mmCIF file with all atom_site columns, C-alpha atoms in Angstrom:
data_model
loop_
_atom_site.group_PDB
_atom_site.id
_atom_site.type_symbol
_atom_site.label_atom_id
_atom_site.label_alt_id
_atom_site.label_comp_id
_atom_site.label_asym_id
_atom_site.label_entity_id
_atom_site.label_seq_id
_atom_site.pdbx_PDB_ins_code
_atom_site.Cartn_x
_atom_site.Cartn_y
_atom_site.Cartn_z
_atom_site.occupancy
_atom_site.B_iso_or_equiv
_atom_site.pdbx_formal_charge
_atom_site.auth_seq_id
_atom_site.auth_comp_id
_atom_site.auth_asym_id
_atom_site.auth_atom_id
_atom_site.pdbx_PDB_model_num
ATOM 1   C CA . ASN A 1 1   ? 112.708 121.393 100.829 1.00 0.00 ? 17  ASN A CA 1
ATOM 2   C CA . ALA A 1 2   ? 112.552 119.234 103.970 1.00 0.00 ? 18  ALA A CA 1
ATOM 3   C CA . GLY A 1 3   ? 111.090 116.057 102.389 1.00 0.00 ? 19  GLY A CA 1
ATOM 4   C CA . VAL A 1 4   ? 109.469 113.786 104.980 1.00 0.00 ? 20  VAL A CA 1
ATOM 5   C CA . THR A 1 5   ? 109.691 114.981 108.573 1.00 0.00 ? 21  THR A CA 1
ATOM 6   C CA . GLN A 1 6   ? 108.927 112.732 111.530 1.00 0.00 ? 22  GLN A CA 1
ATOM 7   C CA . THR A 1 7   ? 108.512 113.723 115.168 1.00 0.00 ? 23  THR A CA 1
ATOM 8   C CA . PRO A 1 8   ? 109.483 112.758 117.781 1.00 0.00 ? 24  PRO A CA 1
ATOM 9   C CA . LYS A 1 9   ? 112.774 111.034 116.941 1.00 0.00 ? 25  LYS A CA 1
ATOM 10  C CA . PHE A 1 10  ? 112.830 109.134 120.231 1.00 0.00 ? 26  PHE A CA 1
ATOM 11  C CA . ARG A 1 11  ? 110.177 108.332 122.800 1.00 0.00 ? 27  ARG A CA 1
ATOM 12  C CA . ILE A 1 12  ? 109.795 106.045 125.800 1.00 0.00 ? 28  ILE A CA 1
ATOM 13  C CA . LEU A 1 13  ? 106.268 105.039 126.749 1.00 0.00 ? 29  LEU A CA 1
ATOM 14  C CA . LYS A 1 14  ? 104.857 103.087 129.646 1.00 0.00 ? 30  LYS A CA 1
ATOM 15  C CA . ILE A 1 15  ? 102.563 100.147 128.981 1.00 0.00 ? 31  ILE A CA 1
ATOM 16  C CA . GLY A 1 16  ? 99.023  101.367 128.432 1.00 0.00 ? 32  GLY A CA 1
ATOM 17  C CA . GLN A 1 17  ? 99.957  104.926 127.466 1.00 0.00 ? 33  GLN A CA 1
ATOM 18  C CA . SER A 1 18  ? 98.946  106.407 124.133 1.00 0.00 ? 34  SER A CA 1
ATOM 19  C CA . MET A 1 19  ? 100.755 108.707 121.768 1.00 0.00 ? 35  MET A CA 1
ATOM 20  C CA . THR A 1 20  ? 100.797 110.071 118.235 1.00 0.00 ? 36  THR A CA 1
ATOM 21  C CA . LEU A 1 21  ? 103.733 109.914 115.852 1.00 0.00 ? 37  LEU A CA 1
ATOM 22  C CA . GLN A 1 22  ? 103.684 112.869 113.523 1.00 0.00 ? 38  GLN A CA 1
ATOM 23  C CA . CYS A 1 23  ? 104.601 112.772 109.838 1.00 0.00 ? 39  CYS A CA 1
ATOM 24  C CA . ALA A 1 24  ? 104.613 115.660 107.404 1.00 0.00 ? 40  ALA A CA 1
ATOM 25  C CA . GLN A 1 25  ? 105.806 115.920 103.800 1.00 0.00 ? 41  GLN A CA 1
ATOM 26  C CA . ASP A 1 26  ? 106.264 119.026 101.680 1.00 0.00 ? 42  ASP A CA 1
ATOM 27  C CA . MET A 1 27  ? 106.504 117.344 98.268  1.00 0.00 ? 43  MET A CA 1
ATOM 28  C CA . ASN A 1 28  ? 102.756 117.376 97.515  1.00 0.00 ? 44  ASN A CA 1
ATOM 29  C CA . HIS A 1 29  ? 102.717 113.578 97.420  1.00 0.00 ? 45  HIS A CA 1
ATOM 30  C CA . ASN A 1 30  ? 99.338  111.867 97.435  1.00 0.00 ? 46  ASN A CA 1
ATOM 31  C CA . TYR A 1 31  ? 100.583 108.518 98.705  1.00 0.00 ? 47  TYR A CA 1
ATOM 32  C CA . MET A 1 32  ? 101.801 108.113 102.270 1.00 0.00 ? 48  MET A CA 1
ATOM 33  C CA . TYR A 1 33  ? 102.773 105.073 104.327 1.00 0.00 ? 49  TYR A CA 1
ATOM 34  C CA . TRP A 1 34  ? 103.695 103.999 107.832 1.00 0.00 ? 50  TRP A CA 1
ATOM 35  C CA . TYR A 1 35  ? 106.153 101.131 108.264 1.00 0.00 ? 51  TYR A CA 1
ATOM 36  C CA . ARG A 1 36  ? 107.699 99.597  111.348 1.00 0.00 ? 52  ARG A CA 1
ATOM 37  C CA . GLN A 1 37  ? 111.156 98.055  111.342 1.00 0.00 ? 53  GLN A CA 1
ATOM 38  C CA . ASP A 1 38  ? 112.216 95.429  113.848 1.00 0.00 ? 54  ASP A CA 1
ATOM 39  C CA . PRO A 1 39  ? 115.745 93.960  113.962 1.00 0.00 ? 55  PRO A CA 1
ATOM 40  C CA . GLY A 1 40  ? 116.204 91.313  111.279 1.00 0.00 ? 56  GLY A CA 1
ATOM 41  C CA . MET A 1 41  ? 112.586 91.640  110.167 1.00 0.00 ? 57  MET A CA 1
ATOM 42  C CA . GLY A 1 42  ? 112.684 94.219  107.412 1.00 0.00 ? 58  GLY A CA 1
ATOM 43  C CA . LEU A 1 43  ? 109.909 96.782  107.024 1.00 0.00 ? 59  LEU A CA 1
ATOM 44  C CA . LYS A 1 44  ? 106.285 95.903  107.696 1.00 0.00 ? 60  LYS A CA 1
ATOM 45  C CA . LEU A 1 45  ? 103.470 98.116  106.381 1.00 0.00 ? 61  LEU A CA 1
ATOM 46  C CA . ILE A 1 46  ? 101.098 99.343  109.103 1.00 0.00 ? 62  ILE A CA 1
ATOM 47  C CA . TYR A 1 47  ? 98.756  101.722 107.264 1.00 0.00 ? 63  TYR A CA 1
ATOM 48  C CA . TYR A 1 48  ? 98.786  103.648 104.032 1.00 0.00 ? 64  TYR A CA 1
ATOM 49  C CA . SER A 1 49  ? 96.858  106.438 102.354 1.00 0.00 ? 65  SER A CA 1
ATOM 50  C CA . VAL A 1 50  ? 96.321  107.189 98.665  1.00 0.00 ? 66  VAL A CA 1
ATOM 51  C CA . GLY A 1 51  ? 95.050  110.700 99.293  1.00 0.00 ? 67  GLY A CA 1
ATOM 52  C CA . ALA A 1 52  ? 93.463  113.023 101.819 1.00 0.00 ? 68  ALA A CA 1
ATOM 53  C CA . GLY A 1 53  ? 90.508  111.355 103.502 1.00 0.00 ? 69  GLY A CA 1
ATOM 54  C CA . ILE A 1 54  ? 91.454  107.841 102.309 1.00 0.00 ? 70  ILE A CA 1
ATOM 55  C CA . THR A 1 55  ? 93.324  105.335 104.465 1.00 0.00 ? 71  THR A CA 1
ATOM 56  C CA . ASP A 1 56  ? 93.661  101.566 104.481 1.00 0.00 ? 72  ASP A CA 1
ATOM 57  C CA . LYS A 1 57  ? 95.243  98.832  106.545 1.00 0.00 ? 73  LYS A CA 1
ATOM 58  C CA . GLY A 1 58  ? 98.558  97.282  105.736 1.00 0.00 ? 74  GLY A CA 1
ATOM 59  C CA . GLU A 1 59  ? 100.093 94.062  106.964 1.00 0.00 ? 75  GLU A CA 1
ATOM 60  C CA . VAL A 1 60  ? 100.272 94.840  110.730 1.00 0.00 ? 76  VAL A CA 1
ATOM 61  C CA . PRO A 1 61  ? 97.566  97.404  111.639 1.00 0.00 ? 77  PRO A CA 1
ATOM 62  C CA . ASN A 1 62  ? 96.491  96.067  115.053 1.00 0.00 ? 78  ASN A CA 1
ATOM 63  C CA . GLY A 1 63  ? 97.059  98.554  117.872 1.00 0.00 ? 79  GLY A CA 1
ATOM 64  C CA . TYR A 1 64  ? 97.381  101.536 115.534 1.00 0.00 ? 80  TYR A CA 1
ATOM 65  C CA . ASN A 1 65  ? 95.154  104.133 113.915 1.00 0.00 ? 81  ASN A CA 1
ATOM 66  C CA . VAL A 1 66  ? 95.714  106.788 111.281 1.00 0.00 ? 82  VAL A CA 1
ATOM 67  C CA . SER A 1 67  ? 93.989  109.787 109.791 1.00 0.00 ? 83  SER A CA 1
ATOM 68  C CA . ARG A 1 68  ? 94.681  111.858 106.688 1.00 0.00 ? 84  ARG A CA 1
ATOM 69  C CA . SER A 1 69  ? 92.891  115.185 106.803 1.00 0.00 ? 85  SER A CA 1
ATOM 70  C CA . THR A 1 70  ? 95.415  117.006 104.598 1.00 0.00 ? 86  THR A CA 1
ATOM 71  C CA . THR A 1 71  ? 97.804  116.014 101.802 1.00 0.00 ? 87  THR A CA 1
ATOM 72  C CA . GLU A 1 72  ? 100.788 117.001 103.939 1.00 0.00 ? 88  GLU A CA 1
ATOM 73  C CA . ASP A 1 73  ? 100.133 115.190 107.227 1.00 0.00 ? 89  ASP A CA 1
ATOM 74  C CA . PHE A 1 74  ? 99.697  111.523 108.112 1.00 0.00 ? 90  PHE A CA 1
ATOM 75  C CA . PRO A 1 75  ? 99.816  110.961 111.898 1.00 0.00 ? 91  PRO A CA 1
ATOM 76  C CA . LEU A 1 76  ? 99.999  107.471 113.417 1.00 0.00 ? 92  LEU A CA 1
ATOM 77  C CA . ARG A 1 77  ? 98.188  106.923 116.705 1.00 0.00 ? 93  ARG A CA 1
ATOM 78  C CA . LEU A 1 78  ? 99.222  104.225 119.171 1.00 0.00 ? 94  LEU A CA 1
ATOM 79  C CA . GLU A 1 79  ? 96.509  103.318 121.648 1.00 0.00 ? 95  GLU A CA 1
ATOM 80  C CA . LEU A 1 80  ? 97.275  101.382 124.833 1.00 0.00 ? 96  LEU A CA 1
ATOM 81  C CA . ALA A 1 81  ? 100.965 100.868 124.105 1.00 0.00 ? 97  ALA A CA 1
ATOM 82  C CA . ALA A 1 82  ? 102.361 97.363  124.505 1.00 0.00 ? 98  ALA A CA 1
ATOM 83  C CA . PRO A 1 83  ? 105.992 96.114  124.604 1.00 0.00 ? 99  PRO A CA 1
ATOM 84  C CA . SER A 1 84  ? 105.395 94.480  121.204 1.00 0.00 ? 100 SER A CA 1
ATOM 85  C CA . GLN A 1 85  ? 105.127 97.981  119.740 1.00 0.00 ? 101 GLN A CA 1
ATOM 86  C CA . THR A 1 86  ? 108.753 98.731  120.606 1.00 0.00 ? 102 THR A CA 1
ATOM 87  C CA . SER A 1 87  ? 110.188 99.412  117.175 1.00 0.00 ? 103 SER A CA 1
ATOM 88  C CA . VAL A 1 88  ? 111.484 102.006 114.748 1.00 0.00 ? 104 VAL A CA 1
ATOM 89  C CA . TYR A 1 89  ? 108.667 103.638 112.811 1.00 0.00 ? 105 TYR A CA 1
ATOM 90  C CA . PHE A 1 90  ? 109.176 105.081 109.356 1.00 0.00 ? 106 PHE A CA 1
ATOM 91  C CA . CYS A 1 91  ? 106.836 107.330 107.463 1.00 0.00 ? 107 CYS A CA 1
ATOM 92  C CA . ALA A 1 92  ? 107.190 107.460 103.682 1.00 0.00 ? 108 ALA A CA 1
ATOM 93  C CA . SER A 1 93  ? 105.566 109.236 100.776 1.00 0.00 ? 109 SER A CA 1
ATOM 94  C CA . SER A 1 94  ? 105.353 108.762 97.034  1.00 0.00 ? 110 SER A CA 1
ATOM 95  C CA . TYR A 1 95  ? 104.228 110.998 94.171  1.00 0.00 ? 111 TYR A CA 1
ATOM 96  C CA . SER A 1 96  ? 103.016 108.133 92.039  1.00 0.00 ? 112 SER A CA 1
ATOM 97  C CA . PRO A 1 97  ? 103.520 104.498 92.954  1.00 0.00 ? 113 PRO A CA 1
ATOM 98  C CA . GLY A 1 98  ? 103.752 103.506 89.309  1.00 0.00 ? 114 GLY A CA 1
ATOM 99  C CA . ASN A 1 99  ? 106.971 105.535 88.922  1.00 0.00 ? 115 ASN A CA 1
ATOM 100 C CA . ALA A 1 100 ? 109.583 102.974 89.959  1.00 0.00 ? 116 ALA A CA 1
ATOM 101 C CA . GLY A 1 101 ? 107.892 102.588 93.312  1.00 0.00 ? 117 GLY A CA 1
ATOM 102 C CA . GLU A 1 102 ? 110.183 105.187 94.827  1.00 0.00 ? 118 GLU A CA 1
ATOM 103 C CA . LEU A 1 103 ? 109.245 105.913 98.386  1.00 0.00 ? 119 LEU A CA 1
ATOM 104 C CA . PHE A 1 104 ? 110.793 108.852 100.209 1.00 0.00 ? 120 PHE A CA 1
ATOM 105 C CA . PHE A 1 105 ? 111.356 107.985 103.856 1.00 0.00 ? 121 PHE A CA 1
ATOM 106 C CA . GLY A 1 106 ? 111.696 110.072 106.957 1.00 0.00 ? 122 GLY A CA 1
ATOM 107 C CA . GLU A 1 107 ? 114.526 109.447 109.407 1.00 0.00 ? 123 GLU A CA 1
ATOM 108 C CA . GLY A 1 108 ? 112.413 107.347 111.727 1.00 0.00 ? 124 GLY A CA 1
ATOM 109 C CA . SER A 1 109 ? 110.880 107.542 115.202 1.00 0.00 ? 125 SER A CA 1
ATOM 110 C CA . ARG A 1 110 ? 112.381 105.181 117.751 1.00 0.00 ? 126 ARG A CA 1
ATOM 111 C CA . LEU A 1 111 ? 109.783 104.034 120.270 1.00 0.00 ? 127 LEU A CA 1
ATOM 112 C CA . THR A 1 112 ? 110.390 101.976 123.401 1.00 0.00 ? 128 THR A CA 1
ATOM 113 C CA . VAL A 1 113 ? 107.490 100.654 125.477 1.00 0.00 ? 129 VAL A CA 1
ATOM 114 C CA . LEU A 1 114 ? 108.404 99.603  129.013 1.00 0.00 ? 130 LEU A CA 1
ATOM 115 C CA . GLN B 2 1   ? 107.009 80.769  103.923 1.00 0.00 ? 719 GLN B CA 1
ATOM 116 C CA . LYS B 2 2   ? 107.773 84.485  103.786 1.00 0.00 ? 720 LYS B CA 1
ATOM 117 C CA . GLU B 2 3   ? 106.903 86.251  100.544 1.00 0.00 ? 721 GLU B CA 1
ATOM 118 C CA . VAL B 2 4   ? 110.419 87.695  100.331 1.00 0.00 ? 722 VAL B CA 1
ATOM 119 C CA . GLU B 2 5   ? 113.529 86.101  101.824 1.00 0.00 ? 723 GLU B CA 1
ATOM 120 C CA . GLN B 2 6   ? 116.833 87.881  102.251 1.00 0.00 ? 724 GLN B CA 1
ATOM 121 C CA . ASP B 2 7   ? 119.936 86.710  104.088 1.00 0.00 ? 725 ASP B CA 1
ATOM 122 C CA . PRO B 2 8   ? 120.387 89.204  106.952 1.00 0.00 ? 726 PRO B CA 1
ATOM 123 C CA . GLY B 2 9   ? 124.169 88.725  107.090 1.00 0.00 ? 727 GLY B CA 1
ATOM 124 C CA . PRO B 2 10  ? 126.115 90.517  108.393 1.00 0.00 ? 728 PRO B CA 1
ATOM 125 C CA . LEU B 2 11  ? 128.425 90.491  105.407 1.00 0.00 ? 729 LEU B CA 1
ATOM 126 C CA . SER B 2 12  ? 131.975 91.816  105.828 1.00 0.00 ? 730 SER B CA 1
ATOM 127 C CA . VAL B 2 13  ? 134.274 92.327  102.839 1.00 0.00 ? 731 VAL B CA 1
ATOM 128 C CA . PRO B 2 14  ? 137.564 94.138  102.162 1.00 0.00 ? 732 PRO B CA 1
ATOM 129 C CA . GLU B 2 15  ? 137.567 97.355  100.192 1.00 0.00 ? 733 GLU B CA 1
ATOM 130 C CA . GLY B 2 16  ? 137.569 96.710  96.446  1.00 0.00 ? 734 GLY B CA 1
ATOM 131 C CA . ALA B 2 17  ? 135.725 93.391  96.667  1.00 0.00 ? 735 ALA B CA 1
ATOM 132 C CA . ILE B 2 18  ? 132.730 92.473  94.534  1.00 0.00 ? 736 ILE B CA 1
ATOM 133 C CA . VAL B 2 19  ? 129.623 92.109  96.668  1.00 0.00 ? 737 VAL B CA 1
ATOM 134 C CA . SER B 2 20  ? 126.599 90.011  95.791  1.00 0.00 ? 738 SER B CA 1
ATOM 135 C CA . LEU B 2 21  ? 123.329 90.547  97.647  1.00 0.00 ? 739 LEU B CA 1
ATOM 136 C CA . ASN B 2 22  ? 120.339 88.339  96.942  1.00 0.00 ? 740 ASN B CA 1
ATOM 137 C CA . CYS B 2 23  ? 116.628 87.904  97.552  1.00 0.00 ? 741 CYS B CA 1
ATOM 138 C CA . THR B 2 24  ? 114.208 85.138  96.699  1.00 0.00 ? 742 THR B CA 1
ATOM 139 C CA . TYR B 2 25  ? 110.463 85.514  96.527  1.00 0.00 ? 743 TYR B CA 1
ATOM 140 C CA . SER B 2 26  ? 107.417 83.304  96.237  1.00 0.00 ? 744 SER B CA 1
ATOM 141 C CA . ASN B 2 27  ? 104.762 85.546  94.639  1.00 0.00 ? 745 ASN B CA 1
ATOM 142 C CA . SER B 2 28  ? 104.883 85.220  90.851  1.00 0.00 ? 746 SER B CA 1
ATOM 143 C CA . ALA B 2 29  ? 102.743 88.365  90.527  1.00 0.00 ? 747 ALA B CA 1
ATOM 144 C CA . PHE B 2 30  ? 105.662 90.615  91.524  1.00 0.00 ? 748 PHE B CA 1
ATOM 145 C CA . GLN B 2 31  ? 106.680 92.824  88.596  1.00 0.00 ? 749 GLN B CA 1
ATOM 146 C CA . TYR B 2 32  ? 108.565 95.729  90.185  1.00 0.00 ? 750 TYR B CA 1
ATOM 147 C CA . PHE B 2 33  ? 111.849 95.071  91.965  1.00 0.00 ? 751 PHE B CA 1
ATOM 148 C CA . MET B 2 34  ? 113.815 97.578  93.951  1.00 0.00 ? 752 MET B CA 1
ATOM 149 C CA . TRP B 2 35  ? 116.896 97.860  96.137  1.00 0.00 ? 753 TRP B CA 1
ATOM 150 C CA . TYR B 2 36  ? 116.936 100.354 98.970  1.00 0.00 ? 754 TYR B CA 1
ATOM 151 C CA . ARG B 2 37  ? 120.031 101.371 100.919 1.00 0.00 ? 755 ARG B CA 1
ATOM 152 C CA . GLN B 2 38  ? 119.748 102.307 104.582 1.00 0.00 ? 756 GLN B CA 1
ATOM 153 C CA . TYR B 2 39  ? 122.574 103.922 106.510 1.00 0.00 ? 757 TYR B CA 1
ATOM 154 C CA . SER B 2 40  ? 122.662 103.508 110.277 1.00 0.00 ? 758 SER B CA 1
ATOM 155 C CA . ARG B 2 41  ? 119.900 105.470 112.030 1.00 0.00 ? 759 ARG B CA 1
ATOM 156 C CA . LYS B 2 42  ? 118.560 106.814 108.743 1.00 0.00 ? 760 LYS B CA 1
ATOM 157 C CA . GLY B 2 43  ? 115.566 106.058 106.554 1.00 0.00 ? 761 GLY B CA 1
ATOM 158 C CA . PRO B 2 44  ? 115.941 103.831 103.470 1.00 0.00 ? 762 PRO B CA 1
ATOM 159 C CA . GLU B 2 45  ? 116.601 105.466 100.106 1.00 0.00 ? 763 GLU B CA 1
ATOM 160 C CA . LEU B 2 46  ? 116.022 104.017 96.650  1.00 0.00 ? 764 LEU B CA 1
ATOM 161 C CA . LEU B 2 47  ? 119.195 102.708 95.037  1.00 0.00 ? 765 LEU B CA 1
ATOM 162 C CA . MET B 2 48  ? 118.061 100.679 92.017  1.00 0.00 ? 766 MET B CA 1
ATOM 163 C CA . TYR B 2 49  ? 114.799 99.817  90.291  1.00 0.00 ? 767 TYR B CA 1
ATOM 164 C CA . THR B 2 50  ? 113.997 97.124  87.717  1.00 0.00 ? 768 THR B CA 1
ATOM 165 C CA . TYR B 2 51  ? 110.748 96.278  86.018  1.00 0.00 ? 769 TYR B CA 1
ATOM 166 C CA . SER B 2 52  ? 110.205 92.585  85.197  1.00 0.00 ? 770 SER B CA 1
ATOM 167 C CA . SER B 2 53  ? 113.237 90.487  84.242  1.00 0.00 ? 771 SER B CA 1
ATOM 168 C CA . GLY B 2 54  ? 116.640 91.648  83.115  1.00 0.00 ? 772 GLY B CA 1
ATOM 169 C CA . ASN B 2 55  ? 119.676 93.616  84.196  1.00 0.00 ? 773 ASN B CA 1
ATOM 170 C CA . LYS B 2 56  ? 120.190 97.247  85.033  1.00 0.00 ? 774 LYS B CA 1
ATOM 171 C CA . GLU B 2 57  ? 123.499 98.960  85.637  1.00 0.00 ? 775 GLU B CA 1
ATOM 172 C CA . ASP B 2 58  ? 124.238 102.233 87.386  1.00 0.00 ? 776 ASP B CA 1
ATOM 173 C CA . GLY B 2 59  ? 127.891 102.979 87.978  1.00 0.00 ? 777 GLY B CA 1
ATOM 174 C CA . ARG B 2 60  ? 129.303 100.350 90.329  1.00 0.00 ? 778 ARG B CA 1
ATOM 175 C CA . PHE B 2 61  ? 125.864 98.828  90.947  1.00 0.00 ? 779 PHE B CA 1
ATOM 176 C CA . THR B 2 62  ? 124.105 96.170  88.858  1.00 0.00 ? 780 THR B CA 1
ATOM 177 C CA . ALA B 2 63  ? 120.635 94.828  89.584  1.00 0.00 ? 781 ALA B CA 1
ATOM 178 C CA . GLN B 2 64  ? 119.502 91.510  88.112  1.00 0.00 ? 782 GLN B CA 1
ATOM 179 C CA . VAL B 2 65  ? 116.061 89.930  88.080  1.00 0.00 ? 783 VAL B CA 1
ATOM 180 C CA . ASP B 2 66  ? 115.387 86.313  87.155  1.00 0.00 ? 784 ASP B CA 1
ATOM 181 C CA . LYS B 2 67  ? 111.631 85.853  87.300  1.00 0.00 ? 785 LYS B CA 1
ATOM 182 C CA . SER B 2 68  ? 111.808 82.211  86.226  1.00 0.00 ? 786 SER B CA 1
ATOM 183 C CA . SER B 2 69  ? 113.799 81.438  89.374  1.00 0.00 ? 787 SER B CA 1
ATOM 184 C CA . LYS B 2 70  ? 112.090 84.128  91.498  1.00 0.00 ? 788 LYS B CA 1
ATOM 185 C CA . TYR B 2 71  ? 115.508 85.487  92.372  1.00 0.00 ? 789 TYR B CA 1
ATOM 186 C CA . ILE B 2 72  ? 116.932 88.994  92.367  1.00 0.00 ? 790 ILE B CA 1
ATOM 187 C CA . SER B 2 73  ? 120.485 90.188  92.946  1.00 0.00 ? 791 SER B CA 1
ATOM 188 C CA . LEU B 2 74  ? 122.412 93.374  93.546  1.00 0.00 ? 792 LEU B CA 1
ATOM 189 C CA . PHE B 2 75  ? 126.111 93.429  92.642  1.00 0.00 ? 793 PHE B CA 1
ATOM 190 C CA . ILE B 2 76  ? 128.473 96.089  93.914  1.00 0.00 ? 794 ILE B CA 1
ATOM 191 C CA . ARG B 2 77  ? 131.822 96.365  92.118  1.00 0.00 ? 795 ARG B CA 1
ATOM 192 C CA . ASP B 2 78  ? 134.919 97.918  93.681  1.00 0.00 ? 796 ASP B CA 1
ATOM 193 C CA . SER B 2 79  ? 133.150 98.195  97.023  1.00 0.00 ? 797 SER B CA 1
ATOM 194 C CA . GLN B 2 80  ? 133.998 101.219 99.179  1.00 0.00 ? 798 GLN B CA 1
ATOM 195 C CA . PRO B 2 81  ? 133.732 101.831 102.940 1.00 0.00 ? 799 PRO B CA 1
ATOM 196 C CA . SER B 2 82  ? 130.966 104.310 102.102 1.00 0.00 ? 800 SER B CA 1
ATOM 197 C CA . ASP B 2 83  ? 128.912 101.338 100.817 1.00 0.00 ? 801 ASP B CA 1
ATOM 198 C CA . SER B 2 84  ? 128.656 100.042 104.400 1.00 0.00 ? 802 SER B CA 1
ATOM 199 C CA . ALA B 2 85  ? 124.918 100.013 105.058 1.00 0.00 ? 803 ALA B CA 1
ATOM 200 C CA . THR B 2 86  ? 121.887 97.747  105.180 1.00 0.00 ? 804 THR B CA 1
ATOM 201 C CA . TYR B 2 87  ? 120.505 96.809  101.767 1.00 0.00 ? 805 TYR B CA 1
ATOM 202 C CA . LEU B 2 88  ? 116.815 96.004  101.511 1.00 0.00 ? 806 LEU B CA 1
ATOM 203 C CA . CYS B 2 89  ? 115.191 94.386  98.519  1.00 0.00 ? 807 CYS B CA 1
ATOM 204 C CA . ALA B 2 90  ? 111.584 95.363  97.858  1.00 0.00 ? 808 ALA B CA 1
ATOM 205 C CA . MET B 2 91  ? 108.977 94.344  95.345  1.00 0.00 ? 809 MET B CA 1
ATOM 206 C CA . SER B 2 92  ? 105.385 94.851  94.313  1.00 0.00 ? 810 SER B CA 1
ATOM 207 C CA . GLY B 2 93  ? 102.929 93.335  91.892  1.00 0.00 ? 811 GLY B CA 1
ATOM 208 C CA . GLN B 2 94  ? 100.507 94.632  89.300  1.00 0.00 ? 812 GLN B CA 1
ATOM 209 C CA . GLY B 2 95  ? 97.710  94.542  91.823  1.00 0.00 ? 813 GLY B CA 1
ATOM 210 C CA . SER B 2 96  ? 99.515  96.891  94.162  1.00 0.00 ? 814 SER B CA 1
ATOM 211 C CA . SER B 2 97  ? 101.001 99.121  91.497  1.00 0.00 ? 815 SER B CA 1
ATOM 212 C CA . ASN B 2 98  ? 98.262  101.682 92.087  1.00 0.00 ? 816 ASN B CA 1
ATOM 213 C CA . THR B 2 99  ? 98.875  101.896 95.823  1.00 0.00 ? 817 THR B CA 1
ATOM 214 C CA . GLY B 2 100 ? 102.649 101.691 96.021  1.00 0.00 ? 818 GLY B CA 1
ATOM 215 C CA . LYS B 2 101 ? 102.600 98.993  98.674  1.00 0.00 ? 819 LYS B CA 1
ATOM 216 C CA . LEU B 2 102 ? 105.977 97.308  98.784  1.00 0.00 ? 820 LEU B CA 1
ATOM 217 C CA . ILE B 2 103 ? 106.989 93.996  100.319 1.00 0.00 ? 821 ILE B CA 1
ATOM 218 C CA . PHE B 2 104 ? 110.458 94.270  101.831 1.00 0.00 ? 822 PHE B CA 1
ATOM 219 C CA . GLY B 2 105 ? 113.073 91.654  102.537 1.00 0.00 ? 823 GLY B CA 1
ATOM 220 C CA . GLN B 2 106 ? 114.700 91.490  105.947 1.00 0.00 ? 824 GLN B CA 1
ATOM 221 C CA . GLY B 2 107 ? 117.717 93.505  104.824 1.00 0.00 ? 825 GLY B CA 1
ATOM 222 C CA . THR B 2 108 ? 121.405 92.509  104.554 1.00 0.00 ? 826 THR B CA 1
ATOM 223 C CA . THR B 2 109 ? 123.932 94.453  106.610 1.00 0.00 ? 827 THR B CA 1
ATOM 224 C CA . LEU B 2 110 ? 127.152 95.061  104.680 1.00 0.00 ? 828 LEU B CA 1
ATOM 225 C CA . GLN B 2 111 ? 130.445 96.248  106.104 1.00 0.00 ? 829 GLN B CA 1
ATOM 226 C CA . VAL B 2 112 ? 133.284 97.195  103.762 1.00 0.00 ? 830 VAL B CA 1
ATOM 227 C CA . LYS B 2 113 ? 136.596 97.321  105.603 1.00 0.00 ? 831 LYS B CA 1
ATOM 228 C CA . PRO B 2 114 ? 139.357 99.723  104.426 1.00 0.00 ? 832 PRO B CA 1
#
């Protein structure tokens, strides 16, 4: 049981490049989330999904896109990378948000935009 | 004003000390209060959960919620070097209970010295 798996773990991008951060979970969770974590800033919600085919914006969605074609996968797309997108990105999933709000996080993807 | 405020520290204590970590919040609609622990270069993991006001104890950890003061605390008794991590408070309200969206504090970095 792998939990939440994120790839890649590290990536350096040039300004203007695009890339996709992959996230997969094997717990059959309906709810999935993408957060970014900047030093001293806590976790900010980018996008979330309550089930396959359903996505919605979080607090900081600009510059990102998501899709949810299956229950297992929730990729995050960065278009036209900017230095402000240098951050650590965490994917998380939840079986039922009403159950203590427990989110299961991946280990993070560390992105640097130069 | 941020919805959730948390002193980022860092906080350094000797082994065996009692540690108090705190968050204040401004949104009176918050009903679910959580503490996540994040080890270096890892994803956060749920440590404690409390619904509405009151105390909850789990081993060396006690979570307190005072909704009248919009203040939550995490106490760690007999702190151990293995408790060295970043502690993030998180909360959500009734309106977001069906999506699992959490608002996180900035995180407090704790170091317990042997």
